[in-house]
Amino acid sequence: MPVTTINGSSVHVDAEGFLTSYDEWTPELAGSLAEAIGIDLTDRHRAVVDFLRRDFVERGETATLRRVSTVGGFPTKELFTLFPTKPAKKMAYVAGLPKPRGCV
């Protein structure tokens, strides 16, 4: 896997730039990842990211947009506002998780 440096941290990424090692992610890195895709993290963004990371530990895969909405309690419309255009992909990217299954 390729290694890249983000905000002074060396991290392993896949061909699309998603982190491949769960333990390399930090909350500070999330801010840098978000900034790279034009998002200024708010407490609400961080709440979504926290849910995704907890859910990943429990299930072993990145939550889909539907799961974030139904289980996490974040309305889909809000997710599109927080992470415009491709929310599932962007949420996973900022959370340092693999792209959700079925996400193109």
mmCIF file of N, CA and C in Angstrom:
data_model
loop_
_atom_site.group_PDB
_atom_site.id
_atom_site.type_symbol
_atom_site.label_atom_id
_atom_site.label_comp_id
_atom_site.label_asym_id
_atom_site.label_seq_id
_atom_site.Cartn_x
_atom_site.Cartn_y
_atom_site.Cartn_z
ATOM 1 N N MET A 1 0.832 -1.185 0.000
ATOM 2 C CA MET A 1 0.000 0.000 0.000
ATOM 3 C C MET A 1 0.880 1.254 0.000
ATOM 4 N N PRO A 2 0.483 2.234 -0.751
ATOM 5 C CA PRO A 2 1.243 3.491 -0.765
ATOM 6 C C PRO A 2 1.192 4.188 0.597
ATOM 7 N N VAL A 3 2.243 4.915 0.871
ATOM 8 C CA VAL A 3 2.317 5.715 2.089
ATOM 9 C C VAL A 3 2.369 7.172 1.664
ATOM 10 N N THR A 4 1.600 7.992 2.338
ATOM 11 C CA THR A 4 1.624 9.421 2.063
ATOM 12 C C THR A 4 1.772 10.175 3.377
ATOM 13 N N THR A 5 2.125 11.423 3.285
ATOM 14 C CA THR A 5 2.266 12.250 4.475
ATOM 15 C C THR A 5 1.152 13.287 4.484
ATOM 16 N N ILE A 6 0.381 13.276 5.565
ATOM 17 C CA ILE A 6 -0.704 14.235 5.729
ATOM 18 C C ILE A 6 -0.474 14.982 7.028
ATOM 19 N N ASN A 7 -0.282 16.270 6.905
ATOM 20 C CA ASN A 7 -0.066 17.125 8.080
ATOM 21 C C ASN A 7 1.061 16.573 8.984
ATOM 22 N N GLY A 8 2.103 16.105 8.360
ATOM 23 C CA GLY A 8 3.260 15.619 9.107
ATOM 24 C C GLY A 8 3.180 14.167 9.561
ATOM 25 N N SER A 9 2.056 13.502 9.297
ATOM 26 C CA SER A 9 1.892 12.099 9.686
ATOM 27 C C SER A 9 1.983 11.201 8.456
ATOM 28 N N SER A 10 2.777 10.162 8.541
ATOM 29 C CA SER A 10 2.855 9.184 7.458
ATOM 30 C C SER A 10 1.735 8.169 7.651
ATOM 31 N N VAL A 11 0.926 7.997 6.617
ATOM 32 C CA VAL A 11 -0.212 7.076 6.705
ATOM 33 C C VAL A 11 -0.281 6.226 5.445
ATOM 34 N N HIS A 12 -0.818 5.015 5.606
ATOM 35 C CA HIS A 12 -1.022 4.118 4.478
ATOM 36 C C HIS A 12 -2.385 4.411 3.849
ATOM 37 N N VAL A 13 -2.400 4.496 2.528
ATOM 38 C CA VAL A 13 -3.639 4.799 1.816
ATOM 39 C C VAL A 13 -3.806 3.849 0.638
ATOM 40 N N ASP A 14 -5.057 3.756 0.153
ATOM 41 C CA ASP A 14 -5.300 2.961 -1.051
ATOM 42 C C ASP A 14 -5.185 3.871 -2.275
ATOM 43 N N ALA A 15 -5.515 3.340 -3.434
ATOM 44 C CA ALA A 15 -5.363 4.085 -4.675
ATOM 45 C C ALA A 15 -6.227 5.345 -4.723
ATOM 46 N N GLU A 16 -7.325 5.372 -3.948
ATOM 47 C CA GLU A 16 -8.208 6.539 -3.937
ATOM 48 C C GLU A 16 -7.912 7.487 -2.777
ATOM 49 N N GLY A 17 -6.916 7.159 -1.969
ATOM 50 C CA GLY A 17 -6.542 8.046 -0.867
ATOM 51 C C GLY A 17 -7.200 7.737 0.458
ATOM 52 N N PHE A 18 -7.975 6.651 0.528
ATOM 53 C CA PHE A 18 -8.604 6.268 1.798
ATOM 54 C C PHE A 18 -7.565 5.600 2.691
ATOM 55 N N LEU A 19 -7.554 5.951 3.964
ATOM 56 C CA LEU A 19 -6.630 5.313 4.897
ATOM 57 C C LEU A 19 -6.911 3.818 4.941
ATOM 58 N N THR A 20 -5.855 3.032 5.043
ATOM 59 C CA THR A 20 -6.025 1.579 5.068
ATOM 60 C C THR A 20 -5.745 0.981 6.441
ATOM 61 N N SER A 21 -5.243 1.785 7.375
ATOM 62 C CA SER A 21 -4.971 1.291 8.721
ATOM 63 C C SER A 21 -5.794 2.096 9.727
ATOM 64 N N TYR A 22 -6.718 1.415 10.385
ATOM 65 C CA TYR A 22 -7.630 2.067 11.335
ATOM 66 C C TYR A 22 -6.868 2.853 12.399
ATOM 67 N N ASP A 23 -5.769 2.303 12.864
ATOM 68 C CA ASP A 23 -5.036 2.910 13.977
ATOM 69 C C ASP A 23 -4.196 4.122 13.596
ATOM 70 N N GLU A 24 -4.050 4.402 12.330
ATOM 71 C CA GLU A 24 -3.262 5.570 11.926
ATOM 72 C C GLU A 24 -4.064 6.855 11.983
ATOM 73 N N TRP A 25 -5.375 6.758 12.096
ATOM 74 C CA TRP A 25 -6.252 7.937 12.126
ATOM 75 C C TRP A 25 -6.178 8.611 13.497
ATOM 76 N N THR A 26 -6.233 9.931 13.503
ATOM 77 C CA THR A 26 -6.351 10.715 14.728
ATOM 78 C C THR A 26 -7.387 11.809 14.485
ATOM 79 N N PRO A 27 -7.956 12.366 15.537
ATOM 80 C CA PRO A 27 -8.894 13.477 15.346
ATOM 81 C C PRO A 27 -8.244 14.657 14.618
ATOM 82 N N GLU A 28 -6.966 14.879 14.857
ATOM 83 C CA GLU A 28 -6.275 15.967 14.163
ATOM 84 C C GLU A 28 -6.162 15.670 12.666
ATOM 85 N N LEU A 29 -5.902 14.404 12.352
ATOM 86 C CA LEU A 29 -5.809 14.003 10.956
ATOM 87 C C LEU A 29 -7.158 14.200 10.255
ATOM 88 N N ALA A 30 -8.247 13.981 10.980
ATOM 89 C CA ALA A 30 -9.586 14.177 10.402
ATOM 90 C C ALA A 30 -9.744 15.610 9.905
ATOM 91 N N GLY A 31 -9.242 16.553 10.673
ATOM 92 C CA GLY A 31 -9.333 17.950 10.258
ATOM 93 C C GLY A 31 -8.578 18.194 8.965
ATOM 94 N N SER A 32 -7.421 17.587 8.835
ATOM 95 C CA SER A 32 -6.622 17.748 7.614
ATOM 96 C C SER A 32 -7.291 17.061 6.429
ATOM 97 N N LEU A 33 -7.847 15.875 6.667
ATOM 98 C CA LEU A 33 -8.536 15.153 5.590
ATOM 99 C C LEU A 33 -9.763 15.939 5.125
ATOM 100 N N ALA A 34 -10.505 16.484 6.084
ATOM 101 C CA ALA A 34 -11.693 17.276 5.739
ATOM 102 C C ALA A 34 -11.301 18.520 4.952
ATOM 103 N N GLU A 35 -10.276 19.178 5.416
ATOM 104 C CA GLU A 35 -9.824 20.382 4.726
ATOM 105 C C GLU A 35 -9.421 20.070 3.285
ATOM 106 N N ALA A 36 -8.822 18.905 3.075
ATOM 107 C CA ALA A 36 -8.388 18.509 1.728
ATOM 108 C C ALA A 36 -9.560 18.359 0.760
ATOM 109 N N ILE A 37 -10.765 18.096 1.300
ATOM 110 C CA ILE A 37 -11.935 17.969 0.419
ATOM 111 C C ILE A 37 -12.898 19.136 0.601
ATOM 112 N N GLY A 38 -12.398 20.220 1.199
ATOM 113 C CA GLY A 38 -13.176 21.454 1.274
ATOM 114 C C GLY A 38 -14.210 21.511 2.375
ATOM 115 N N ILE A 39 -14.008 20.760 3.445
ATOM 116 C CA ILE A 39 -14.968 20.747 4.550
ATOM 117 C C ILE A 39 -14.296 21.293 5.804
ATOM 118 N N ASP A 40 -14.942 22.243 6.472
ATOM 119 C CA ASP A 40 -14.491 22.725 7.771
ATOM 120 C C ASP A 40 -15.254 21.942 8.832
ATOM 121 N N LEU A 41 -14.558 21.140 9.596
ATOM 122 C CA LEU A 41 -15.230 20.274 10.571
ATOM 123 C C LEU A 41 -15.885 21.063 11.694
ATOM 124 N N THR A 42 -17.127 20.701 11.960
ATOM 125 C CA THR A 42 -17.862 21.249 13.096
ATOM 126 C C THR A 42 -18.089 20.107 14.097
ATOM 127 N N ASP A 43 -18.676 20.426 15.230
ATOM 128 C CA ASP A 43 -18.995 19.384 16.199
ATOM 129 C C ASP A 43 -19.939 18.344 15.592
ATOM 130 N N ARG A 44 -20.840 18.784 14.731
ATOM 131 C CA ARG A 44 -21.784 17.855 14.099
ATOM 132 C C ARG A 44 -21.055 16.901 13.135
ATOM 133 N N HIS A 45 -20.109 17.427 12.367
ATOM 134 C CA HIS A 45 -19.293 16.549 11.514
ATOM 135 C C HIS A 45 -18.588 15.509 12.384
ATOM 136 N N ARG A 46 -18.003 15.985 13.476
ATOM 137 C CA ARG A 46 -17.249 15.080 14.356
ATOM 138 C C ARG A 46 -18.162 14.022 14.981
ATOM 139 N N ALA A 47 -19.404 14.368 15.248
ATOM 140 C CA ALA A 47 -20.351 13.384 15.789
ATOM 141 C C ALA A 47 -20.598 12.275 14.775
ATOM 142 N N VAL A 48 -20.732 12.641 13.515
ATOM 143 C CA VAL A 48 -20.931 11.641 12.458
ATOM 144 C C VAL A 48 -19.684 10.761 12.332
ATOM 145 N N VAL A 49 -18.521 11.382 12.343
ATOM 146 C CA VAL A 49 -17.253 10.645 12.239
ATOM 147 C C VAL A 49 -17.104 9.693 13.426
ATOM 148 N N ASP A 50 -17.434 10.148 14.616
ATOM 149 C CA ASP A 50 -17.345 9.291 15.807
ATOM 150 C C ASP A 50 -18.271 8.085 15.671
ATOM 151 N N PHE A 51 -19.498 8.323 15.185
ATOM 152 C CA PHE A 51 -20.423 7.201 14.978
ATOM 153 C C PHE A 51 -19.828 6.194 13.991
ATOM 154 N N LEU A 52 -19.315 6.702 12.862
ATOM 155 C CA LEU A 52 -18.744 5.815 11.845
ATOM 156 C C LEU A 52 -17.615 4.956 12.409
ATOM 157 N N ARG A 53 -16.747 5.562 13.195
ATOM 158 C CA ARG A 53 -15.600 4.817 13.742
ATOM 159 C C ARG A 53 -16.058 3.778 14.768
ATOM 160 N N ARG A 54 -17.020 4.140 15.613
ATOM 161 C CA ARG A 54 -17.545 3.164 16.592
ATOM 162 C C ARG A 54 -18.231 2.009 15.865
ATOM 163 N N ASP A 55 -19.021 2.347 14.853
ATOM 164 C CA ASP A 55 -19.758 1.340 14.107
ATOM 165 C C ASP A 55 -18.796 0.411 13.364
ATOM 166 N N PHE A 56 -17.716 0.968 12.848
ATOM 167 C CA PHE A 56 -16.725 0.157 12.131
ATOM 168 C C PHE A 56 -16.116 -0.886 13.060
ATOM 169 N N VAL A 57 -15.823 -0.497 14.285
ATOM 170 C CA VAL A 57 -15.241 -1.438 15.255
ATOM 171 C C VAL A 57 -16.222 -2.571 15.539
ATOM 172 N N GLU A 58 -17.507 -2.238 15.665
ATOM 173 C CA GLU A 58 -18.521 -3.242 15.978
ATOM 174 C C GLU A 58 -18.802 -4.178 14.805
ATOM 175 N N ARG A 59 -18.845 -3.643 13.587
ATOM 176 C CA ARG A 59 -19.301 -4.419 12.433
ATOM 177 C C ARG A 59 -18.197 -4.838 11.465
ATOM 178 N N GLY A 60 -17.052 -4.185 11.543
ATOM 179 C CA GLY A 60 -15.948 -4.543 10.668
ATOM 180 C C GLY A 60 -16.069 -4.021 9.260
ATOM 181 N N GLU A 61 -17.009 -3.137 9.017
ATOM 182 C CA GLU A 61 -17.134 -2.508 7.702
ATOM 183 C C GLU A 61 -17.684 -1.103 7.869
ATOM 184 N N THR A 62 -17.432 -0.277 6.898
ATOM 185 C CA THR A 62 -17.874 1.112 6.959
ATOM 186 C C THR A 62 -19.385 1.190 6.766
ATOM 187 N N ALA A 63 -20.039 1.943 7.631
ATOM 188 C CA ALA A 63 -21.492 2.097 7.551
ATOM 189 C C ALA A 63 -21.896 2.800 6.261
ATOM 190 N N THR A 64 -23.001 2.340 5.705
ATOM 191 C CA THR A 64 -23.558 3.000 4.523
ATOM 192 C C THR A 64 -24.297 4.259 4.954
ATOM 193 N N LEU A 65 -24.655 5.065 3.987
ATOM 194 C CA LEU A 65 -25.405 6.284 4.270
ATOM 195 C C LEU A 65 -26.711 5.946 4.990
ATOM 196 N N ARG A 66 -27.360 4.884 4.545
ATOM 197 C CA ARG A 66 -28.623 4.471 5.168
ATOM 198 C C ARG A 66 -28.417 4.087 6.638
ATOM 199 N N ARG A 67 -27.359 3.367 6.931
ATOM 200 C CA ARG A 67 -27.097 2.964 8.312
ATOM 201 C C ARG A 67 -26.769 4.175 9.183
ATOM 202 N N VAL A 68 -25.985 5.103 8.661
ATOM 203 C CA VAL A 68 -25.659 6.318 9.426
ATOM 204 C C VAL A 68 -26.942 7.062 9.765
ATOM 205 N N SER A 69 -27.870 7.052 8.836
ATOM 206 C CA SER A 69 -29.133 7.741 9.056
ATOM 207 C C SER A 69 -30.043 6.978 10.019
ATOM 208 N N THR A 70 -30.254 5.697 9.757
ATOM 209 C CA THR A 70 -31.221 4.940 10.549
ATOM 210 C C THR A 70 -30.694 4.533 11.921
ATOM 211 N N VAL A 71 -29.471 4.089 11.989
ATOM 212 C CA VAL A 71 -28.902 3.636 13.263
ATOM 213 C C VAL A 71 -28.224 4.788 14.002
ATOM 214 N N GLY A 72 -27.502 5.610 13.250
ATOM 215 C CA GLY A 72 -26.789 6.724 13.878
ATOM 216 C C GLY A 72 -27.691 7.887 14.251
ATOM 217 N N GLY A 73 -28.847 7.974 13.583
ATOM 218 C CA GLY A 73 -29.790 9.034 13.907
ATOM 219 C C GLY A 73 -29.480 10.375 13.248
ATOM 220 N N PHE A 74 -28.697 10.336 12.186
ATOM 221 C CA PHE A 74 -28.381 11.564 11.461
ATOM 222 C C PHE A 74 -29.259 11.604 10.209
ATOM 223 N N PRO A 75 -30.149 12.570 10.101
ATOM 224 C CA PRO A 75 -31.022 12.625 8.927
ATOM 225 C C PRO A 75 -30.219 12.707 7.621
ATOM 226 N N THR A 76 -30.678 11.989 6.614
ATOM 227 C CA THR A 76 -29.991 11.950 5.325
ATOM 228 C C THR A 76 -29.781 13.345 4.753
ATOM 229 N N LYS A 77 -30.799 14.180 4.873
ATOM 230 C CA LYS A 77 -30.691 15.536 4.341
ATOM 231 C C LYS A 77 -29.544 16.292 5.022
ATOM 232 N N GLU A 78 -29.399 16.103 6.316
ATOM 233 C CA GLU A 78 -28.311 16.759 7.043
ATOM 234 C C GLU A 78 -26.957 16.221 6.581
ATOM 235 N N LEU A 79 -26.878 14.916 6.316
ATOM 236 C CA LEU A 79 -25.613 14.333 5.858
ATOM 237 C C LEU A 79 -25.191 14.925 4.519
ATOM 238 N N PHE A 80 -26.177 15.165 3.641
ATOM 239 C CA PHE A 80 -25.861 15.790 2.353
ATOM 240 C C PHE A 80 -25.428 17.239 2.548
ATOM 241 N N THR A 81 -25.910 17.886 3.585
ATOM 242 C CA THR A 81 -25.487 19.258 3.868
ATOM 243 C C THR A 81 -24.075 19.265 4.467
ATOM 244 N N LEU A 82 -23.823 18.348 5.379
ATOM 245 C CA LEU A 82 -22.510 18.304 6.039
ATOM 246 C C LEU A 82 -21.408 17.836 5.091
ATOM 247 N N PHE A 83 -21.741 16.836 4.272
ATOM 248 C CA PHE A 83 -20.749 16.240 3.365
ATOM 249 C C PHE A 83 -21.337 16.275 1.952
ATOM 250 N N PRO A 84 -21.323 17.460 1.308
ATOM 251 C CA PRO A 84 -22.021 17.642 0.031
ATOM 252 C C PRO A 84 -21.543 16.715 -1.088
ATOM 253 N N THR A 85 -22.451 16.450 -1.980
ATOM 254 C CA THR A 85 -22.240 15.698 -3.219
ATOM 255 C C THR A 85 -22.166 14.180 -3.016
ATOM 256 N N LYS A 86 -21.172 13.679 -2.329
ATOM 257 C CA LYS A 86 -21.046 12.235 -2.109
ATOM 258 C C LYS A 86 -20.820 11.991 -0.630
ATOM 259 N N PRO A 87 -21.864 12.086 0.180
ATOM 260 C CA PRO A 87 -21.671 12.037 1.632
ATOM 261 C C PRO A 87 -21.067 10.742 2.153
ATOM 262 N N ALA A 88 -21.480 9.606 1.660
ATOM 263 C CA ALA A 88 -20.950 8.340 2.195
ATOM 264 C C ALA A 88 -19.441 8.250 1.977
ATOM 265 N N LYS A 89 -19.020 8.610 0.804
ATOM 266 C CA LYS A 89 -17.601 8.551 0.461
ATOM 267 C C LYS A 89 -16.810 9.568 1.287
ATOM 268 N N LYS A 90 -17.326 10.771 1.400
ATOM 269 C CA LYS A 90 -16.627 11.824 2.137
ATOM 270 C C LYS A 90 -16.586 11.541 3.633
ATOM 271 N N MET A 91 -17.677 11.013 4.177
ATOM 272 C CA MET A 91 -17.690 10.677 5.611
ATOM 273 C C MET A 91 -16.628 9.619 5.903
ATOM 274 N N ALA A 92 -16.569 8.591 5.065
ATOM 275 C CA ALA A 92 -15.587 7.524 5.275
ATOM 276 C C ALA A 92 -14.167 8.063 5.150
ATOM 277 N N TYR A 93 -13.964 8.931 4.185
ATOM 278 C CA TYR A 93 -12.628 9.508 3.971
ATOM 279 C C TYR A 93 -12.173 10.278 5.210
ATOM 280 N N VAL A 94 -13.030 11.131 5.730
ATOM 281 C CA VAL A 94 -12.671 11.938 6.904
ATOM 282 C C VAL A 94 -12.512 11.057 8.144
ATOM 283 N N ALA A 95 -13.296 9.999 8.229
ATOM 284 C CA ALA A 95 -13.228 9.091 9.384
ATOM 285 C C ALA A 95 -12.042 8.133 9.302
ATOM 286 N N GLY A 96 -11.328 8.156 8.178
ATOM 287 C CA GLY A 96 -10.163 7.285 8.040
ATOM 288 C C GLY A 96 -10.538 5.828 7.845
ATOM 289 N N LEU A 97 -11.668 5.599 7.191
ATOM 290 C CA LEU A 97 -12.183 4.243 6.998
ATOM 291 C C LEU A 97 -12.239 3.902 5.512
ATOM 292 N N PRO A 98 -12.354 2.616 5.175
ATOM 293 C CA PRO A 98 -12.506 2.248 3.770
ATOM 294 C C PRO A 98 -13.813 2.801 3.205
ATOM 295 N N LYS A 99 -13.839 2.952 1.903
ATOM 296 C CA LYS A 99 -15.054 3.396 1.229
ATOM 297 C C LYS A 99 -16.152 2.373 1.503
ATOM 298 N N PRO A 100 -17.398 2.820 1.786
ATOM 299 C CA PRO A 100 -18.469 1.858 2.066
ATOM 300 C C PRO A 100 -18.727 0.940 0.879
ATOM 301 N N ARG A 101 -19.151 -0.267 1.178
ATOM 302 C CA ARG A 101 -19.483 -1.235 0.149
ATOM 303 C C ARG A 101 -20.600 -0.664 -0.731
ATOM 304 N N GLY A 102 -20.459 -0.820 -2.023
ATOM 305 C CA GLY A 102 -21.478 -0.339 -2.948
ATOM 306 C C GLY A 102 -21.317 1.119 -3.327
ATOM 307 N N CYS A 103 -20.355 1.798 -2.735
ATOM 308 C CA CYS A 103 -20.118 3.208 -3.031
ATOM 309 C C CYS A 103 -19.177 3.289 -4.224
ATOM 310 N N VAL A 104 -19.555 4.050 -5.233
ATOM 311 C CA VAL A 104 -18.701 4.161 -6.434
ATOM 312 C C VAL A 104 -17.776 5.346 -6.360
#
